[in-house]
GROMACS .gro file of C-alpha atoms in nm:
model
  463
    1MET     CA    1   3.929  -1.170   1.363
    2SER     CA    2   3.983  -1.287   1.064
    3LYS     CA    3   3.666  -1.166   0.851
    4LYS     CA    4   3.596  -1.572   0.734
    5ILE     CA    5   3.387  -1.548   1.057
    6ALA     CA    6   3.163  -1.822   0.865
    7SER     CA    7   3.411  -2.019   0.709
    8ALA     CA    8   3.513  -2.261   0.935
    9ARG     CA    9   3.508  -2.549   0.646
   10ILE     CA   10   3.641  -2.343   0.400
   11SER     CA   11   4.059  -2.253   0.286
   12ALA     CA   12   4.126  -2.052   0.031
   13GLU     CA   13   4.050  -1.694   0.018
   14SER     CA   14   3.741  -1.667  -0.201
   15SER     CA   15   3.727  -1.513  -0.504
   16GLU     CA   16   3.699  -1.124  -0.562
   17LEU     CA   17   3.434  -1.160  -0.767
   18LEU     CA   18   3.224  -1.433  -0.530
   19LYS     CA   19   3.306  -1.178  -0.210
   20GLU     CA   20   3.107  -0.901  -0.477
   21LEU     CA   21   2.905  -1.140  -0.604
   22ASN     CA   22   2.804  -1.262  -0.195
   23ASN     CA   23   2.831  -0.923   0.017
   24SER     CA   24   2.503  -0.819   0.094
   25LEU     CA   25   2.627  -0.568   0.330
   26PRO     CA   26   2.552  -0.275   0.110
   27PHE     CA   27   2.181  -0.328   0.149
   28ASP     CA   28   2.111  -0.556   0.471
   29LYS     CA   29   2.295  -0.316   0.651
   30ALA     CA   30   1.959  -0.150   0.656
   31LEU     CA   31   1.855  -0.474   0.911
   32TYR     CA   32   2.069  -0.375   1.179
   33ARG     CA   33   1.811  -0.252   1.470
   34GLU     CA   34   1.691  -0.582   1.372
   35ASP     CA   35   1.949  -0.730   1.396
   36ILE     CA   36   2.118  -0.611   1.750
   37ARG     CA   37   1.724  -0.593   1.919
   38GLY     CA   38   1.728  -1.035   1.820
   39SER     CA   39   2.088  -1.098   1.918
   40LEU     CA   40   1.967  -0.906   2.240
   41ALA     CA   41   1.664  -1.158   2.298
   42HIS     CA   42   1.877  -1.460   2.224
   43ALA     CA   43   2.121  -1.341   2.468
   44GLU     CA   44   1.887  -1.314   2.725
   45MET     CA   45   1.734  -1.652   2.663
   46LEU     CA   46   2.057  -1.839   2.632
   47LYS     CA   47   2.145  -1.683   2.953
   48GLU     CA   48   1.808  -1.780   3.156
   49GLN     CA   49   1.842  -2.136   2.969
   50GLY     CA   50   2.210  -2.192   3.159
   51ILE     CA   51   2.332  -2.248   2.843
   52ILE     CA   52   2.543  -1.901   2.867
   53SER     CA   53   2.679  -1.726   3.175
   54PRO     CA   54   2.531  -1.406   3.346
   55GLU     CA   55   2.915  -1.261   3.318
   56ASP     CA   56   2.895  -1.385   2.892
   57TYR     CA   57   2.560  -1.216   2.845
   58ALA     CA   58   2.639  -0.884   3.067
   59ALA     CA   59   2.916  -0.846   2.818
   60ILE     CA   60   2.705  -0.970   2.563
   61GLU     CA   61   2.484  -0.730   2.643
   62ARG     CA   62   2.721  -0.373   2.678
   63GLY     CA   63   2.881  -0.485   2.382
   64LEU     CA   64   2.560  -0.501   2.157
   65ALA     CA   65   2.480  -0.157   2.317
   66GLN     CA   66   2.849  -0.003   2.211
   67VAL     CA   67   2.788  -0.146   1.835
   68LEU     CA   68   2.426   0.020   1.819
   69GLU     CA   69   2.587   0.340   1.948
   70GLU     CA   70   2.888   0.328   1.717
   71ILE     CA   71   2.742   0.229   1.393
   72GLU     CA   72   2.454   0.499   1.495
   73SER     CA   73   2.717   0.787   1.593
   74GLY     CA   74   2.919   0.608   1.245
   75ALA     CA   75   3.194   0.521   1.451
   76PHE     CA   76   3.179   0.211   1.324
   77SER     CA   77   3.141   0.165   0.917
   78LEU     CA   78   2.887  -0.069   0.790
   79GLU     CA   79   3.159  -0.021   0.438
   80GLY     CA   80   3.375  -0.246   0.512
   81ASP     CA   81   3.402  -0.590   0.383
   82ASP     CA   82   3.179  -0.813   0.595
   83GLU     CA   83   2.980  -1.077   0.447
   84ASP     CA   84   2.676  -0.944   0.571
   85ILE     CA   85   2.502  -0.765   0.812
   86HIS     CA   86   2.479  -1.049   1.109
   87MET     CA   87   2.879  -1.069   1.054
   88ALA     CA   88   2.939  -0.742   1.049
   89VAL     CA   89   2.765  -0.711   1.388
   90GLU     CA   90   2.891  -1.008   1.555
   91ARG     CA   91   3.253  -0.975   1.454
   92ARG     CA   92   3.238  -0.600   1.577
   93LEU     CA   93   3.129  -0.758   1.926
   94THR     CA   94   3.371  -0.992   1.998
   95GLU     CA   95   3.634  -0.727   1.907
   96ILE     CA   96   3.495  -0.542   2.204
   97VAL     CA   97   3.397  -0.815   2.454
   98GLY     CA   98   3.627  -1.131   2.313
   99ASP     CA   99   3.500  -1.516   2.361
  100ALA     CA  100   3.155  -1.398   2.559
  101GLY     CA  101   3.074  -1.228   2.172
  102LYS     CA  102   3.180  -1.539   1.981
  103ARG     CA  103   2.934  -1.755   2.198
  104LEU     CA  104   2.641  -1.550   2.076
  105HIS     CA  105   2.562  -1.789   1.782
  106THR     CA  106   2.491  -2.057   2.035
  107ALA     CA  107   2.185  -2.250   1.930
  108ARG     CA  108   2.135  -1.990   1.624
  109SER     CA  109   2.199  -2.023   1.244
  110ARG     CA  110   2.202  -1.737   1.020
  111ASN     CA  111   1.902  -1.872   0.883
  112ASP     CA  112   1.639  -1.782   1.120
  113GLN     CA  113   1.851  -1.433   1.247
  114VAL     CA  114   1.773  -1.327   0.941
  115ALA     CA  115   1.463  -1.481   0.912
  116VAL     CA  116   1.351  -1.320   1.200
  117ASP     CA  117   1.581  -0.957   1.119
  118PHE     CA  118   1.338  -0.938   0.781
  119ARG     CA  119   1.037  -1.018   0.891
  120MET     CA  120   1.077  -0.775   1.218
  121TYR     CA  121   1.171  -0.491   0.947
  122VAL     CA  122   0.878  -0.615   0.699
  123LEU     CA  123   0.592  -0.655   1.021
  124ARG     CA  124   0.718  -0.337   1.146
  125HIS     CA  125   0.679  -0.154   0.770
  126ASP     CA  126   0.310  -0.391   0.731
  127LEU     CA  127   0.168  -0.165   1.025
  128GLU     CA  128   0.333   0.229   0.939
  129ILE     CA  129   0.202   0.171   0.593
  130ALA     CA  130  -0.154   0.068   0.783
  131ALA     CA  131  -0.094   0.383   0.958
  132LEU     CA  132  -0.031   0.615   0.655
  133LEU     CA  133  -0.318   0.463   0.462
  134ARG     CA  134  -0.540   0.590   0.789
  135GLU     CA  135  -0.432   0.890   0.733
  136LEU     CA  136  -0.515   0.922   0.341
  137ILE     CA  137  -0.854   0.777   0.443
  138THR     CA  138  -0.918   1.036   0.640
  139SER     CA  139  -0.827   1.337   0.396
  140LEU     CA  140  -0.988   1.157   0.148
  141LEU     CA  141  -1.309   1.205   0.366
  142GLU     CA  142  -1.244   1.545   0.457
  143LYS     CA  143  -1.271   1.667   0.118
  144ALA     CA  144  -1.576   1.444   0.020
  145LYS     CA  145  -1.805   1.577   0.324
  146VAL     CA  146  -1.760   1.902   0.172
  147HIS     CA  147  -1.865   1.798  -0.233
  148THR     CA  148  -2.108   1.543  -0.116
  149GLU     CA  149  -2.364   1.768  -0.330
  150THR     CA  150  -2.107   1.901  -0.555
  151LEU     CA  151  -2.217   1.749  -0.896
  152LEU     CA  152  -2.002   1.570  -1.071
  153PRO     CA  153  -2.006   1.357  -1.436
  154GLY     CA  154  -2.023   0.956  -1.342
  155MET     CA  155  -1.806   0.766  -1.671
  156THR     CA  156  -1.792   0.368  -1.773
  157HIS     CA  157  -1.517   0.382  -2.051
  158LEU     CA  158  -1.392   0.720  -1.977
  159GLN     CA  159  -1.720   0.827  -2.152
  160HIS     CA  160  -2.078   1.066  -1.918
  161ALA     CA  161  -2.286   0.814  -1.750
  162GLN     CA  162  -2.500   0.927  -1.500
  163PRO     CA  163  -2.472   1.173  -1.259
  164THR     CA  164  -2.264   1.163  -0.982
  165ASN     CA  165  -2.115   1.388  -0.665
  166LEU     CA  166  -1.752   1.406  -0.577
  167GLY     CA  167  -1.755   1.383  -0.205
  168TYR     CA  168  -1.920   0.999  -0.361
  169HIS     CA  169  -1.663   0.971  -0.632
  170LEU     CA  170  -1.419   1.026  -0.357
  171THR     CA  171  -1.489   0.748  -0.141
  172ALA     CA  172  -1.509   0.548  -0.383
  173TYR     CA  173  -1.131   0.547  -0.359
  174ALA     CA  174  -1.178   0.538   0.004
  175SER     CA  175  -1.289   0.217  -0.013
  176MET     CA  176  -1.003   0.114  -0.230
  177PHE     CA  177  -0.778   0.254   0.043
  178ARG     CA  178  -0.917   0.085   0.319
  179ARG     CA  179  -0.925  -0.266   0.167
  180ASP     CA  180  -0.527  -0.207   0.118
  181LEU     CA  181  -0.522  -0.093   0.456
  182GLU     CA  182  -0.714  -0.434   0.597
  183ARG     CA  183  -0.470  -0.631   0.396
  184PHE     CA  184  -0.181  -0.506   0.587
  185LEU     CA  185  -0.342  -0.572   0.901
  186ASP     CA  186  -0.431  -0.924   0.754
  187SER     CA  187  -0.065  -0.992   0.662
  188TYR     CA  188   0.056  -0.837   0.988
  189GLU     CA  189  -0.140  -1.042   1.233
  190ARG     CA  190  -0.110  -1.395   1.028
  191ASN     CA  191   0.319  -1.341   0.998
  192ASN     CA  192   0.352  -1.210   1.347
  193LEU     CA  193   0.562  -1.565   1.428
  194SER     CA  194   0.917  -1.575   1.558
  195PRO     CA  195   1.131  -1.735   1.318
  196LEU     CA  196   1.421  -1.738   1.585
  197GLY     CA  197   1.538  -2.056   1.781
  198CYS     CA  198   1.510  -2.252   1.410
  199ALA     CA  199   1.854  -2.226   1.363
  200ALA     CA  200   1.964  -2.405   1.040
  201LEU     CA  201   1.625  -2.608   0.904
  202ALA     CA  202   1.587  -2.826   1.209
  203GLY     CA  203   1.593  -2.656   1.565
  204THR     CA  204   1.912  -2.735   1.828
  205PRO     CA  205   1.990  -3.020   2.064
  206HIS     CA  206   2.095  -2.692   2.355
  207PRO     CA  207   1.744  -2.634   2.544
  208ILE     CA  208   1.642  -2.293   2.427
  209ASP     CA  209   1.273  -2.142   2.469
  210ARG     CA  210   1.157  -2.031   2.165
  211ARG     CA  211   0.834  -1.843   2.351
  212ARG     CA  212   1.034  -1.643   2.514
  213THR     CA  213   1.207  -1.497   2.280
  214ALA     CA  214   0.909  -1.464   2.076
  215LYS     CA  215   0.690  -1.283   2.404
  216ALA     CA  216   1.118  -1.084   2.410
  217LEU     CA  217   1.059  -0.947   2.048
  218GLY     CA  218   0.708  -0.890   2.051
  219PHE     CA  219   0.545  -1.144   1.833
  220ARG     CA  220   0.238  -1.338   1.893
  221GLU     CA  221   0.464  -1.676   1.902
  222PRO     CA  222   0.720  -1.938   1.694
  223THR     CA  223   0.646  -2.053   1.400
  224LEU     CA  224   0.532  -2.431   1.368
  225ASN     CA  225   0.829  -2.569   1.138
  226CYS     CA  226   1.191  -2.484   1.113
  227LEU     CA  227   1.237  -2.660   0.765
  228ASP     CA  228   0.952  -2.394   0.624
  229THR     CA  229   1.049  -2.133   0.852
  230VAL     CA  230   1.402  -2.040   0.712
  231SER     CA  231   1.295  -2.060   0.420
  232ASP     CA  232   0.959  -1.951   0.391
  233ARG     CA  233   0.960  -1.519   0.225
  234ASP     CA  234   0.567  -1.579   0.245
  235PHE     CA  235   0.563  -1.211   0.440
  236ALA     CA  236   0.745  -1.067   0.202
  237LEU     CA  237   0.599  -1.153  -0.074
  238GLU     CA  238   0.239  -1.026   0.083
  239ILE     CA  239   0.396  -0.686   0.143
  240LEU     CA  240   0.515  -0.635  -0.156
  241PHE     CA  241   0.208  -0.755  -0.294
  242ASN     CA  242   0.018  -0.569  -0.097
  243ILE     CA  243   0.246  -0.222  -0.198
  244ALA     CA  244   0.177  -0.364  -0.536
  245THR     CA  245  -0.209  -0.333  -0.573
  246MET     CA  246  -0.230  -0.041  -0.336
  247MET     CA  247  -0.023   0.127  -0.629
  248MET     CA  248  -0.207   0.056  -0.825
  249HIS     CA  249  -0.558   0.211  -0.678
  250ILE     CA  250  -0.240   0.540  -0.676
  251SER     CA  251  -0.207   0.530  -1.007
  252ARG     CA  252  -0.594   0.521  -1.076
  253LEU     CA  253  -0.604   0.796  -0.846
  254SER     CA  254  -0.318   1.010  -1.010
  255GLU     CA  255  -0.467   0.847  -1.387
  256GLU     CA  256  -0.783   1.073  -1.283
  257LEU     CA  257  -0.610   1.370  -1.103
  258ILE     CA  258  -0.412   1.463  -1.413
  259LEU     CA  259  -0.707   1.409  -1.633
  260TRP     CA  260  -0.953   1.648  -1.422
  261SER     CA  261  -0.591   1.870  -1.391
  262THR     CA  262  -0.644   1.957  -1.768
  263SER     CA  263  -0.795   2.247  -2.007
  264GLU     CA  264  -1.025   1.993  -2.132
  265PHE     CA  265  -1.185   1.858  -1.797
  266GLY     CA  266  -1.073   2.201  -1.539
  267PHE     CA  267  -1.230   2.004  -1.231
  268VAL     CA  268  -0.902   2.041  -1.020
  269ARG     CA  269  -0.587   2.261  -0.977
  270LEU     CA  270  -0.316   2.106  -0.792
  271SER     CA  271  -0.147   2.322  -0.503
  272ASP     CA  272   0.224   2.486  -0.675
  273LYS     CA  273   0.390   2.236  -0.465
  274HIS     CA  274   0.334   1.993  -0.617
  275ALA     CA  275   0.327   2.097  -1.004
  276THR     CA  276   0.676   2.142  -1.199
  277GLY     CA  277   0.717   2.372  -1.505
  278SER     CA  278   0.835   2.358  -1.929
  279SER     CA  279   1.180   2.430  -1.920
  280ILE     CA  280   1.081   2.545  -2.301
  281MET     CA  281   0.676   2.672  -2.222
  282PRO     CA  282   0.633   2.899  -1.953
  283GLN     CA  283   0.289   2.854  -1.932
  284LYS     CA  284   0.295   2.499  -1.907
  285LYS     CA  285   0.195   2.353  -1.519
  286ASN     CA  286   0.277   1.965  -1.555
  287PRO     CA  287   0.116   1.734  -1.312
  288ASP     CA  288   0.452   1.603  -1.223
  289ILE     CA  289   0.369   1.415  -0.870
  290PRO     CA  290   0.050   1.243  -0.988
  291GLU     CA  291   0.275   1.173  -1.314
  292LEU     CA  292   0.540   1.003  -1.058
  293LEU     CA  293   0.308   0.844  -0.798
  294ARG     CA  294   0.181   0.692  -1.135
  295GLY     CA  295   0.524   0.612  -1.300
  296LYS     CA  296   0.628   0.410  -0.990
  297THR     CA  297   0.377   0.179  -0.982
  298GLY     CA  298   0.544  -0.040  -1.242
  299ARG     CA  299   0.847  -0.038  -1.006
  300ALA     CA  300   0.613  -0.202  -0.701
  301TYR     CA  301   0.500  -0.451  -1.016
  302GLY     CA  302   0.851  -0.521  -1.074
  303ASN     CA  303   0.968  -0.544  -0.688
  304LEU     CA  304   0.665  -0.800  -0.641
  305MET     CA  305   0.763  -1.052  -1.010
  306SER     CA  306   1.128  -1.078  -0.913
  307LEU     CA  307   1.082  -1.224  -0.558
  308LEU     CA  308   0.819  -1.479  -0.671
  309THR     CA  309   1.063  -1.571  -0.996
  310VAL     CA  310   1.313  -1.636  -0.693
  311MET     CA  311   1.143  -1.815  -0.535
  312LYS     CA  312   0.974  -2.018  -0.776
  313GLY     CA  313   1.224  -2.332  -0.813
  314LEU     CA  314   1.371  -2.340  -0.494
  315PRO     CA  315   1.382  -2.664  -0.299
  316LEU     CA  316   1.404  -2.727   0.107
  317ALA     CA  317   1.530  -2.539   0.298
  318TYR     CA  318   1.758  -2.182   0.268
  319ASN     CA  319   1.847  -2.199  -0.032
  320LYS     CA  320   2.128  -1.871  -0.077
  321ASP     CA  321   1.879  -1.735  -0.379
  322THR     CA  322   1.673  -1.587  -0.048
  323GLN     CA  323   1.926  -1.284  -0.052
  324GLU     CA  324   1.762  -1.130  -0.338
  325ASP     CA  325   1.405  -1.072  -0.106
  326LYS     CA  326   1.554  -0.755   0.033
  327GLU     CA  327   1.653  -0.501  -0.253
  328GLY     CA  328   1.300  -0.514  -0.384
  329VAL     CA  329   1.124  -0.482  -0.009
  330PHE     CA  330   1.355  -0.180   0.095
  331ASP     CA  331   1.296  -0.052  -0.250
  332SER     CA  332   0.897  -0.098  -0.269
  333VAL     CA  333   0.804   0.013   0.106
  334ARG     CA  334   1.023   0.353  -0.001
  335THR     CA  335   0.855   0.387  -0.265
  336ALA     CA  336   0.510   0.335  -0.065
  337GLU     CA  337   0.521   0.533   0.207
  338LEU     CA  338   0.686   0.799   0.061
  339SER     CA  339   0.397   0.837  -0.195
  340LEU     CA  340   0.145   0.798   0.044
  341ARG     CA  341   0.234   1.139   0.209
  342VAL     CA  342   0.303   1.289  -0.090
  343LEU     CA  343  -0.071   1.143  -0.216
  344ARG     CA  344  -0.284   1.300   0.106
  345GLU     CA  345  -0.061   1.624   0.118
  346MET     CA  346  -0.156   1.692  -0.231
  347ILE     CA  347  -0.537   1.576  -0.223
  348ASP     CA  348  -0.548   1.860   0.103
  349GLU     CA  349  -0.403   2.132  -0.125
  350MET     CA  350  -0.585   2.078  -0.459
  351GLU     CA  351  -0.861   2.294  -0.549
  352VAL     CA  352  -1.216   2.161  -0.684
  353ASN     CA  353  -1.356   2.370  -1.009
  354ALA     CA  354  -1.709   2.228  -0.901
  355GLU     CA  355  -1.878   2.481  -1.160
  356ALA     CA  356  -1.675   2.310  -1.400
  357MET     CA  357  -1.793   1.937  -1.309
  358GLU     CA  358  -2.155   2.054  -1.249
  359ALA     CA  359  -2.113   2.231  -1.635
  360ALA     CA  360  -1.959   1.849  -1.713
  361CYS     CA  361  -2.299   1.704  -1.677
  362MET     CA  362  -2.474   1.891  -1.914
  363LYS     CA  363  -2.288   1.662  -2.192
  364GLY     CA  364  -2.366   1.331  -2.289
  365HIS     CA  365  -2.765   1.312  -2.128
  366LEU     CA  366  -2.645   1.192  -1.828
  367THR     CA  367  -2.977   1.141  -1.709
  368ALA     CA  368  -3.127   0.938  -2.015
  369THR     CA  369  -3.145   0.591  -1.749
  370ASP     CA  370  -3.367   0.827  -1.552
  371LEU     CA  371  -3.664   0.837  -1.854
  372ALA     CA  372  -3.641   0.477  -1.921
  373ASP     CA  373  -3.635   0.391  -1.549
  374TRP     CA  374  -3.938   0.643  -1.520
  375LEU     CA  375  -4.127   0.476  -1.879
  376VAL     CA  376  -4.128   0.109  -1.653
  377ARG     CA  377  -4.238   0.249  -1.342
  378GLU     CA  378  -4.494   0.475  -1.472
  379ALA     CA  379  -4.588   0.362  -1.782
  380GLY     CA  380  -4.576  -0.064  -1.768
  381LEU     CA  381  -4.321  -0.064  -2.071
  382PRO     CA  382  -4.052  -0.395  -2.069
  383PHE     CA  383  -3.740  -0.233  -1.969
  384ARG     CA  384  -3.572  -0.326  -2.333
  385ASP     CA  385  -3.826  -0.084  -2.470
  386ALA     CA  386  -3.782   0.195  -2.275
  387TYR     CA  387  -3.400   0.186  -2.365
  388HIS     CA  388  -3.437   0.188  -2.735
  389ILE     CA  389  -3.788   0.512  -2.689
  390VAL     CA  390  -3.511   0.675  -2.445
  391GLY     CA  391  -3.247   0.602  -2.744
  392ASN     CA  392  -3.493   0.750  -3.012
  393VAL     CA  393  -3.547   1.062  -2.764
  394VAL     CA  394  -3.139   1.114  -2.739
  395ASN     CA  395  -3.089   1.131  -3.074
  396ARG     CA  396  -3.388   1.455  -3.095
  397ALA     CA  397  -3.163   1.616  -2.846
  398GLU     CA  398  -2.873   1.617  -3.060
  399GLU     CA  399  -3.060   1.703  -3.334
  400LEU     CA  400  -3.182   1.970  -3.181
  401GLY     CA  401  -2.853   2.039  -3.004
  402LYS     CA  402  -2.926   2.048  -2.669
  403ASP     CA  403  -2.861   1.843  -2.323
  404ILE     CA  404  -3.176   1.519  -2.267
  405SER     CA  405  -3.232   1.737  -1.905
  406GLN     CA  406  -3.274   2.039  -2.193
  407MET     CA  407  -3.558   1.911  -2.389
  408THR     CA  408  -3.974   2.090  -2.327
  409PRO     CA  409  -4.215   1.825  -2.252
  410GLU     CA  410  -4.316   1.894  -2.656
  411GLU     CA  411  -4.023   1.809  -2.745
  412LEU     CA  412  -4.032   1.467  -2.551
  413ARG     CA  413  -4.356   1.421  -2.642
  414SER     CA  414  -4.283   1.428  -3.042
  415VAL     CA  415  -4.074   1.115  -2.942
  416ASP     CA  416  -4.346   0.898  -2.771
  417GLU     CA  417  -4.649   1.071  -2.656
  418ARG     CA  418  -4.639   0.804  -2.307
  419ILE     CA  419  -4.391   1.073  -2.188
  420THR     CA  420  -4.574   1.340  -1.963
  421ALA     CA  421  -4.448   1.650  -1.811
  422GLU     CA  422  -4.377   1.523  -1.491
  423ALA     CA  423  -4.082   1.334  -1.628
  424CYS     CA  424  -3.907   1.611  -1.691
  425GLY     CA  425  -3.814   1.707  -1.334
  426LEU     CA  426  -3.674   1.347  -1.304
  427LEU     CA  427  -3.464   1.454  -1.571
  428ASP     CA  428  -3.277   1.739  -1.378
  429ASN     CA  429  -2.880   1.614  -1.348
  430ARG     CA  430  -2.910   1.739  -0.898
  431VAL     CA  431  -3.272   1.507  -0.903
  432SER     CA  432  -3.147   1.235  -1.148
  433MET     CA  433  -2.850   1.195  -0.849
  434ASN     CA  434  -3.074   1.217  -0.516
  435ALA     CA  435  -3.305   0.953  -0.662
  436ARG     CA  436  -3.060   0.689  -0.612
  437VAL     CA  437  -3.088   0.613  -0.241
  438SER     CA  438  -3.046   0.253  -0.300
  439GLU     CA  439  -2.800   0.139  -0.044
  440GLY     CA  440  -2.437   0.193  -0.214
  441GLY     CA  441  -2.583   0.483  -0.424
  442THR     CA  442  -2.408   0.821  -0.520
  443ALA     CA  443  -2.762   1.071  -0.375
  444SER     CA  444  -2.623   1.333  -0.166
  445ALA     CA  445  -2.777   1.100   0.214
  446ARG     CA  446  -2.648   0.759   0.078
  447THR     CA  447  -2.310   0.935   0.013
  448ARG     CA  448  -2.280   1.042   0.328
  449GLU     CA  449  -2.369   0.765   0.489
  450GLN     CA  450  -2.096   0.599   0.392
  451ILE     CA  451  -1.879   0.829   0.455
  452GLU     CA  452  -2.018   0.816   0.820
  453ARG     CA  453  -1.965   0.443   0.820
  454LEU     CA  454  -1.542   0.455   0.676
  455GLU     CA  455  -1.543   0.724   0.975
  456LYS     CA  456  -1.662   0.503   1.228
  457TRP     CA  457  -1.425   0.174   1.020
  458LEU     CA  458  -1.107   0.442   1.098
  459GLU     CA  459  -1.209   0.547   1.461
  460ALA     CA  460  -1.240   0.204   1.550
  461LEU     CA  461  -0.892   0.064   1.390
  462LYS     CA  462  -0.644  -0.055   1.625
  463ILE     CA  463  -0.336   0.134   1.492
   0.00000   0.00000   0.00000
């Protein structure tokens, strides 16, 4: 059978350069399982609708099973000059079963065929990435539960701001990854619609049953409008956006782990399994894993922008430009899944230096706001007046070479006589951290509450 299986109108042999430009088999061969599964569902529907004979269906079913086995065993190589995975499978099927294989494409176009294959791939990975995110969130919460009392300087502008605890900090990242997980599940639900049966763009005159094939392939129902369906790549853009956003969150966490593992911070020690040495400096231990994760975020951004650019000027319906939709998605999916696995492993094995974190809380006058709040509450001052008084207290602490939490009642009253000894007890970092009991706050009790709520949410997930 000619390799030019889908070129009835074209008589001349294609240019070698066109073949090279047009050939998508080197990357879309990754869809061979989806392609065979979709073809089996289509063939069964054709039989049930009386469009092909039971004998032809039996031959197609047997032939596709053989094609699958040959691909997975390596007996049928997907390195040839077939135009794409769809033509490769159909060609081999027809070699095996003859004319029955030629009947498989009845009431179907490569436009809806590739749409259903690619959509099944994306939906499967929506759920796989969501499951990996669930595992990562679980690890973050397990680590957070151990450290709800571990003091950590909370920062804004990367400057010491107020005392928090490490569990609270890790729960903040768990909250970020919760939003990521929800986005993947939302995308799955929104895009769980079957393109099969849309044919080229306008449906088909054959008496097909799109609901039957949708159910057979695990879709909720068929898509609404065939013209939209064959050119729709929103599902691919969504997984690329979801991955890009998730990788941004991974990058932010990676950046903090890089900083925290430096000699200047010394807050964490990464496992030797997740670090490398220097080729020249024997003392070095480089945080390569978080650095690589931070770097791969740009790769995910690029894949999203590439497909957005491809799609921005396309008229309805299908255009060959959309052949550029898959490589970026395949790449981002691989990057996302590997990143989640290695990040979880690194979090599980990371050692925390609680003493260094607590020592860092003695820098930067983290409890200054507590004194301002006390002046508002106990002395009846307007907050802005209290704010300026505490600024003078901080200046005095700097002159004394100590943190505001170490000042004596006499030293505090020397700045403003309304500051009593009662205020001193409130300037302790742990007291300050636990004073923030508003919902969502950093008090240890509130941190534990947030962890429990996230754990209940995880338990209720249906993935």
